[in-house]
Amino acid sequence: VLICSAASKILKCCTQASDFVKRANFLSILNMLPTVTRFYGDPELWKVIFSSSEEGGSFCQHTRLIFLCTCTDNWCQSHLRKCQTWLLEEWNRAHNGLCPSLSLAFFDRTSLANDKQDDEMLTFFVESL
């Protein structure tokens, strides 16, 4: 739990950094977070990952997409499933500031081929956009 809280704070700092140099200082730490959060995540962490922050422009969005891909490669299946469930619940609540492209990328990367439940989740999500 403490690790997720620290990870959330680091991600917030990265997305709120005002220039490239400040963001670059966070990148080495950012690279460790998917491994550190491999077995556990919480809504605070996920909200930072999927938020639709306009700050930082395309660099921030690009960095966040790479980070998300690294997370999906490193997180265990139970963490991925819990995040999927949370993300769907948030979209059911009018998606409260979540980024559609990051959300869709997550579902695309975490869907298992020939898994009916994943197909239904992705269909529901796309229809809610």
Coordinates of N, CA and C in Angstrom, one line a residue:
V1 N 0.8 -1.2 0.0 CA 0.0 0.0 0.0 C 0.9 1.3 0.0
L2 N 1.9 1.2 0.8 CA 2.8 2.4 0.9 C 3.5 2.6 -0.5
I3 N 3.9 1.5 -1.1 CA 4.6 1.6 -2.4 C 3.6 2.2 -3.5
C4 N 2.4 1.8 -3.4 CA 1.4 2.4 -4.4 C 1.2 3.9 -4.2
S5 N 1.2 4.3 -2.9 CA 1.1 5.7 -2.6 C 2.3 6.5 -3.1
A6 N 3.5 5.9 -2.9 CA 4.7 6.6 -3.3 C 4.7 6.6 -4.9
A7 N 4.3 5.5 -5.5 CA 4.2 5.5 -7.0 C 3.3 6.5 -7.5
S8 N 2.1 6.7 -6.9 CA 1.1 7.7 -7.3 C 1.7 9.1 -7.2
K9 N 2.4 9.4 -6.1 CA 3.0 10.7 -6.0 C 4.1 11.0 -7.0
I10 N 4.9 10.0 -7.3 CA 5.9 10.1 -8.3 C 5.3 10.4 -9.7
L11 N 4.3 9.6 -10.0 CA 3.6 9.8 -11.3 C 3.0 11.2 -11.4
K12 N 2.4 11.7 -10.3 CA 1.8 13.0 -10.3 C 2.9 14.1 -10.5
C13 N 4.0 13.9 -9.9 CA 5.1 14.9 -10.1 C 5.6 14.9 -11.5
C14 N 5.6 13.7 -12.1 CA 6.1 13.6 -13.5 C 5.1 14.3 -14.4
T15 N 3.8 14.1 -14.3 CA 2.8 14.7 -15.1 C 2.6 16.2 -14.9
Q16 N 3.0 16.7 -13.7 CA 2.8 18.1 -13.4 C 4.1 18.9 -13.6
A17 N 5.2 18.2 -13.9 CA 6.5 18.9 -14.1 C 6.3 19.9 -15.2
S18 N 6.9 21.1 -15.1 CA 6.7 22.2 -16.0 C 7.5 22.2 -17.3
D19 N 8.6 21.4 -17.3 CA 9.4 21.4 -18.5 C 10.1 20.1 -18.7
F20 N 10.7 19.9 -19.8 CA 11.3 18.7 -20.2 C 12.4 18.2 -19.2
V21 N 13.2 19.1 -18.8 CA 14.3 18.8 -17.9 C 13.8 18.1 -16.6
K22 N 12.8 18.7 -16.0 CA 12.2 18.2 -14.8 C 11.7 16.8 -15.0
R23 N 11.0 16.6 -16.1 CA 10.4 15.3 -16.5 C 11.5 14.3 -16.7
A24 N 12.6 14.7 -17.3 CA 13.7 13.8 -17.6 C 14.3 13.2 -16.3
N25 N 14.3 14.0 -15.2 CA 14.8 13.6 -13.9 C 13.9 12.5 -13.4
F26 N 12.6 12.4 -13.7 CA 11.7 11.4 -13.2 C 11.8 10.1 -14.0
L27 N 12.3 10.1 -15.2 CA 12.2 9.0 -16.1 C 12.9 7.7 -15.5
S28 N 14.0 7.9 -14.9 CA 14.7 6.7 -14.3 C 13.9 6.1 -13.2
I29 N 13.3 6.9 -12.4 CA 12.4 6.4 -11.3 C 11.1 5.8 -11.9
L30 N 10.6 6.5 -12.9 CA 9.4 6.1 -13.6 C 9.5 4.7 -14.2
N31 N 10.7 4.4 -14.7 CA 11.0 3.0 -15.2 C 10.9 1.9 -14.2
M32 N 11.1 2.2 -13.0 CA 11.0 1.2 -11.9 C 9.6 0.9 -11.4
L33 N 8.7 1.9 -11.6 CA 7.4 1.7 -10.9 C 6.6 0.5 -11.4
P34 N 6.6 0.2 -12.7 CA 5.8 -1.0 -13.1 C 6.3 -2.3 -12.4
T35 N 7.6 -2.4 -12.1 CA 8.1 -3.6 -11.4 C 7.8 -3.5 -10.0
V36 N 7.9 -2.3 -9.4 CA 7.6 -2.2 -7.9 C 6.1 -2.4 -7.6
T37 N 5.3 -2.1 -8.6 CA 3.8 -2.3 -8.4 C 3.3 -3.5 -9.1
R38 N 4.2 -4.5 -9.4 CA 3.8 -5.7 -10.1 C 2.7 -6.4 -9.5
F39 N 2.6 -6.6 -8.2 CA 1.6 -7.4 -7.5 C 0.5 -6.7 -6.9
Y40 N 0.6 -5.3 -6.9 CA -0.5 -4.6 -6.2 C -0.6 -3.2 -6.8
G41 N -1.9 -2.8 -7.0 CA -2.2 -1.4 -7.4 C -3.5 -1.0 -6.7
D42 N -3.7 0.3 -6.7 CA -4.9 0.7 -6.0 C -5.5 1.9 -6.9
P43 N -6.8 2.3 -6.5 CA -7.4 3.3 -7.3 C -6.6 4.6 -7.4
E44 N -5.9 5.0 -6.4 CA -5.1 6.2 -6.5 C -4.1 6.1 -7.6
L45 N -3.4 5.0 -7.6 CA -2.4 4.8 -8.7 C -3.0 4.8 -10.1
W46 N -4.0 4.0 -10.2 CA -4.7 3.8 -11.5 C -5.3 5.2 -12.0
K47 N -5.8 6.0 -11.1 CA -6.4 7.3 -11.5 C -5.3 8.2 -12.1
V48 N -4.1 8.1 -11.5 CA -3.0 9.0 -12.0 C -2.6 8.5 -13.4
I49 N -2.5 7.2 -13.5 CA -2.1 6.6 -14.8 C -3.1 6.9 -15.9
F50 N -4.4 6.8 -15.6 CA -5.4 7.0 -16.7 C -6.0 8.4 -16.8
S51 N -5.6 9.3 -16.0 CA -6.2 10.6 -16.0 C -5.9 11.3 -17.3
S52 N -6.8 12.2 -17.7 CA -6.7 12.9 -19.0 C -6.1 14.3 -18.8
S53 N -5.0 14.3 -18.1 CA -4.3 15.6 -17.9 C -3.9 16.2 -19.2
E54 N -4.1 17.5 -19.4 CA -3.7 18.2 -20.6 C -2.3 18.8 -20.4
E55 N -1.8 18.8 -19.2 CA -0.5 19.4 -18.9 C 0.6 18.5 -19.6
G56 N 1.6 19.2 -20.1 CA 2.7 18.5 -20.6 C 2.6 18.2 -22.1
G57 N 1.5 18.4 -22.7 CA 1.3 18.2 -24.1 C 1.6 16.8 -24.6
S58 N 2.1 16.6 -25.8 CA 2.4 15.3 -26.4 C 3.5 14.5 -25.7
F59 N 4.5 15.2 -25.2 CA 5.6 14.5 -24.5 C 5.0 13.7 -23.3
C60 N 4.2 14.4 -22.5 CA 3.6 13.7 -21.4 C 2.7 12.6 -21.8
Q61 N 1.9 12.8 -22.8 CA 1.0 11.7 -23.3 C 1.8 10.5 -23.8
H62 N 2.9 10.8 -24.6 CA 3.7 9.8 -25.1 C 4.4 9.0 -24.0
T63 N 4.9 9.7 -23.0 CA 5.6 9.0 -21.9 C 4.6 8.2 -21.1
R64 N 3.4 8.7 -20.9 CA 2.4 7.9 -20.2 C 2.0 6.7 -20.9
L65 N 1.9 6.7 -22.2 CA 1.6 5.5 -23.0 C 2.7 4.5 -22.9
I66 N 3.9 4.9 -23.0 CA 5.0 4.0 -22.8 C 5.0 3.4 -21.4
F67 N 4.7 4.2 -20.4 CA 4.6 3.7 -19.0 C 3.5 2.7 -18.9
L68 N 2.4 3.0 -19.5 CA 1.2 2.1 -19.4 C 1.6 0.7 -20.1
C69 N 2.3 0.8 -21.2 CA 2.7 -0.5 -21.9 C 3.7 -1.3 -21.0
T70 N 4.6 -0.6 -20.4 CA 5.5 -1.2 -19.5 C 4.7 -1.9 -18.3
C71 N 3.7 -1.2 -17.8 CA 2.9 -1.7 -16.7 C 2.2 -3.0 -17.1
T72 N 1.6 -3.0 -18.3 CA 0.9 -4.2 -18.8 C 1.9 -5.4 -19.0
D73 N 3.1 -5.1 -19.3 CA 4.1 -6.1 -19.5 C 4.6 -6.7 -18.2
N74 N 4.5 -5.9 -17.1 CA 5.1 -6.3 -15.8 C 4.1 -6.7 -14.8
W75 N 2.9 -6.2 -14.8 CA 2.0 -6.5 -13.8 C 1.5 -7.9 -13.9
C76 N 1.2 -8.5 -12.7 CA 0.7 -9.9 -12.7 C -0.8 -9.9 -13.1
Q77 N -1.3 -11.1 -13.5 CA -2.6 -11.2 -14.0 C -3.7 -10.6 -13.0
S78 N -3.5 -10.9 -11.7 CA -4.5 -10.4 -10.7 C -4.5 -8.9 -10.7
H79 N -3.4 -8.3 -10.7 CA -3.3 -6.8 -10.7 C -4.0 -6.3 -12.0
L80 N -3.7 -6.9 -13.2 CA -4.3 -6.4 -14.4 C -5.8 -6.5 -14.3
R81 N -6.3 -7.6 -13.8 CA -7.8 -7.9 -13.7 C -8.4 -6.8 -12.8
K82 N -7.8 -6.6 -11.6 CA -8.3 -5.6 -10.7 C -8.3 -4.2 -11.4
C83 N -7.3 -3.9 -12.1 CA -7.3 -2.6 -12.8 C -8.3 -2.5 -13.9
Q84 N -8.5 -3.6 -14.6 CA -9.6 -3.6 -15.6 C -11.0 -3.4 -15.0
T85 N -11.2 -4.1 -13.9 CA -12.5 -3.9 -13.2 C -12.7 -2.5 -12.7
W86 N -11.6 -1.9 -12.1 CA -11.7 -0.5 -11.6 C -12.0 0.4 -12.8
L87 N -11.3 0.2 -13.9 CA -11.4 1.1 -15.1 C -12.8 1.1 -15.6
L88 N -13.4 -0.1 -15.7 CA -14.8 -0.3 -16.2 C -15.7 0.4 -15.3
E89 N -15.5 0.3 -14.0 CA -16.4 0.9 -13.0 C -16.3 2.4 -13.1
E90 N -15.1 2.9 -13.3 CA -15.0 4.4 -13.5 C -15.7 4.9 -14.8
W91 N -15.6 4.1 -15.8 CA -16.2 4.5 -17.1 C -17.8 4.5 -16.9
N92 N -18.2 3.6 -16.1 CA -19.7 3.5 -15.8 C -20.1 4.7 -15.0
R93 N -19.2 5.4 -14.3 CA -19.5 6.6 -13.5 C -19.2 7.8 -14.3
A94 N -19.3 7.8 -15.6 CA -19.1 8.9 -16.5 C -17.6 9.3 -16.6
H95 N -16.8 8.3 -16.4 CA -15.4 8.4 -16.6 C -14.6 9.5 -16.0
N96 N -15.1 10.3 -15.2 CA -14.4 11.3 -14.3 C -13.0 11.7 -14.7
G97 N -12.8 12.2 -15.8 CA -11.5 12.7 -16.2 C -10.5 11.7 -16.7
L98 N -11.0 10.5 -17.1 CA -10.1 9.5 -17.6 C -9.8 9.7 -19.1
C99 N -8.6 9.4 -19.5 CA -8.2 9.5 -20.9 C -8.6 8.3 -21.7
P100 N -9.5 8.5 -22.7 CA -10.0 7.4 -23.6 C -8.9 6.7 -24.3
S101 N -7.9 7.4 -24.8 CA -6.9 6.6 -25.6 C -6.0 5.8 -24.7
L102 N -5.7 6.2 -23.5 CA -4.9 5.4 -22.6 C -5.8 4.2 -22.1
S103 N -7.0 4.4 -21.8 CA -7.9 3.4 -21.4 C -8.1 2.3 -22.4
L104 N -8.3 2.7 -23.7 CA -8.4 1.8 -24.8 C -7.1 1.0 -25.0
A105 N -6.0 1.7 -24.9 CA -4.7 1.0 -25.1 C -4.5 0.0 -24.0
F106 N -4.9 0.3 -22.8 CA -4.8 -0.7 -21.7 C -5.7 -2.0 -22.0
F107 N -6.9 -1.7 -22.4 CA -7.8 -2.9 -22.7 C -7.3 -3.7 -23.9
D108 N -6.8 -3.0 -24.8 CA -6.2 -3.7 -26.0 C -5.0 -4.5 -25.6
R109 N -4.2 -4.0 -24.8 CA -3.0 -4.8 -24.4 C -3.2 -5.9 -23.4
T110 N -4.3 -5.8 -22.6 CA -4.6 -6.8 -21.6 C -5.6 -7.8 -22.0
S111 N -6.2 -7.6 -23.1 CA -7.2 -8.6 -23.5 C -6.5 -9.9 -24.0
L112 N -7.0 -11.0 -23.6 CA -6.5 -12.3 -24.0 C -7.2 -12.7 -25.2
A113 N -6.5 -13.3 -26.2 CA -7.1 -13.8 -27.4 C -8.1 -14.9 -27.1
N114 N -9.2 -14.9 -27.7 CA -10.3 -15.9 -27.5 C -10.9 -15.9 -26.1
D115 N -10.7 -14.9 -25.4 CA -11.3 -14.8 -24.0 C -12.6 -14.0 -24.1
K116 N -13.7 -14.7 -24.0 CA -15.1 -14.1 -24.1 C -15.3 -13.0 -23.2
Q117 N -14.9 -13.1 -21.9 CA -15.0 -12.1 -20.9 C -14.3 -10.8 -21.4
D118 N -13.1 -10.9 -21.9 CA -12.3 -9.8 -22.3 C -13.0 -9.1 -23.5
D119 N -13.5 -9.9 -24.4 CA -14.2 -9.4 -25.6 C -15.4 -8.6 -25.2
E120 N -16.1 -9.1 -24.2 CA -17.3 -8.4 -23.7 C -16.9 -7.1 -23.0
M121 N -15.8 -7.1 -22.2 CA -15.3 -5.9 -21.6 C -14.9 -4.8 -22.6
L122 N -14.2 -5.2 -23.6 CA -13.7 -4.3 -24.6 C -14.9 -3.7 -25.4
T123 N -15.8 -4.5 -25.8 CA -17.0 -4.1 -26.5 C -17.8 -3.1 -25.7
F124 N -18.0 -3.4 -24.4 CA -18.7 -2.5 -23.5 C -18.0 -1.2 -23.4
F125 N -16.7 -1.2 -23.2 CA -15.9 0.0 -23.1 C -16.0 0.9 -24.3
V126 N -15.8 0.3 -25.5 CA -15.8 1.0 -26.8 C -17.2 1.7 -27.0
E127 N -18.3 0.9 -26.7 CA -19.6 1.4 -26.8 C -19.9 2.6 -25.9
S128 N -19.2 2.7 -24.7 CA -19.4 3.7 -23.8 C -18.7 5.0 -24.1
L129 N -17.8 5.0 -25.1 CA -17.0 6.2 -25.5 C -17.9 7.2 -26.1

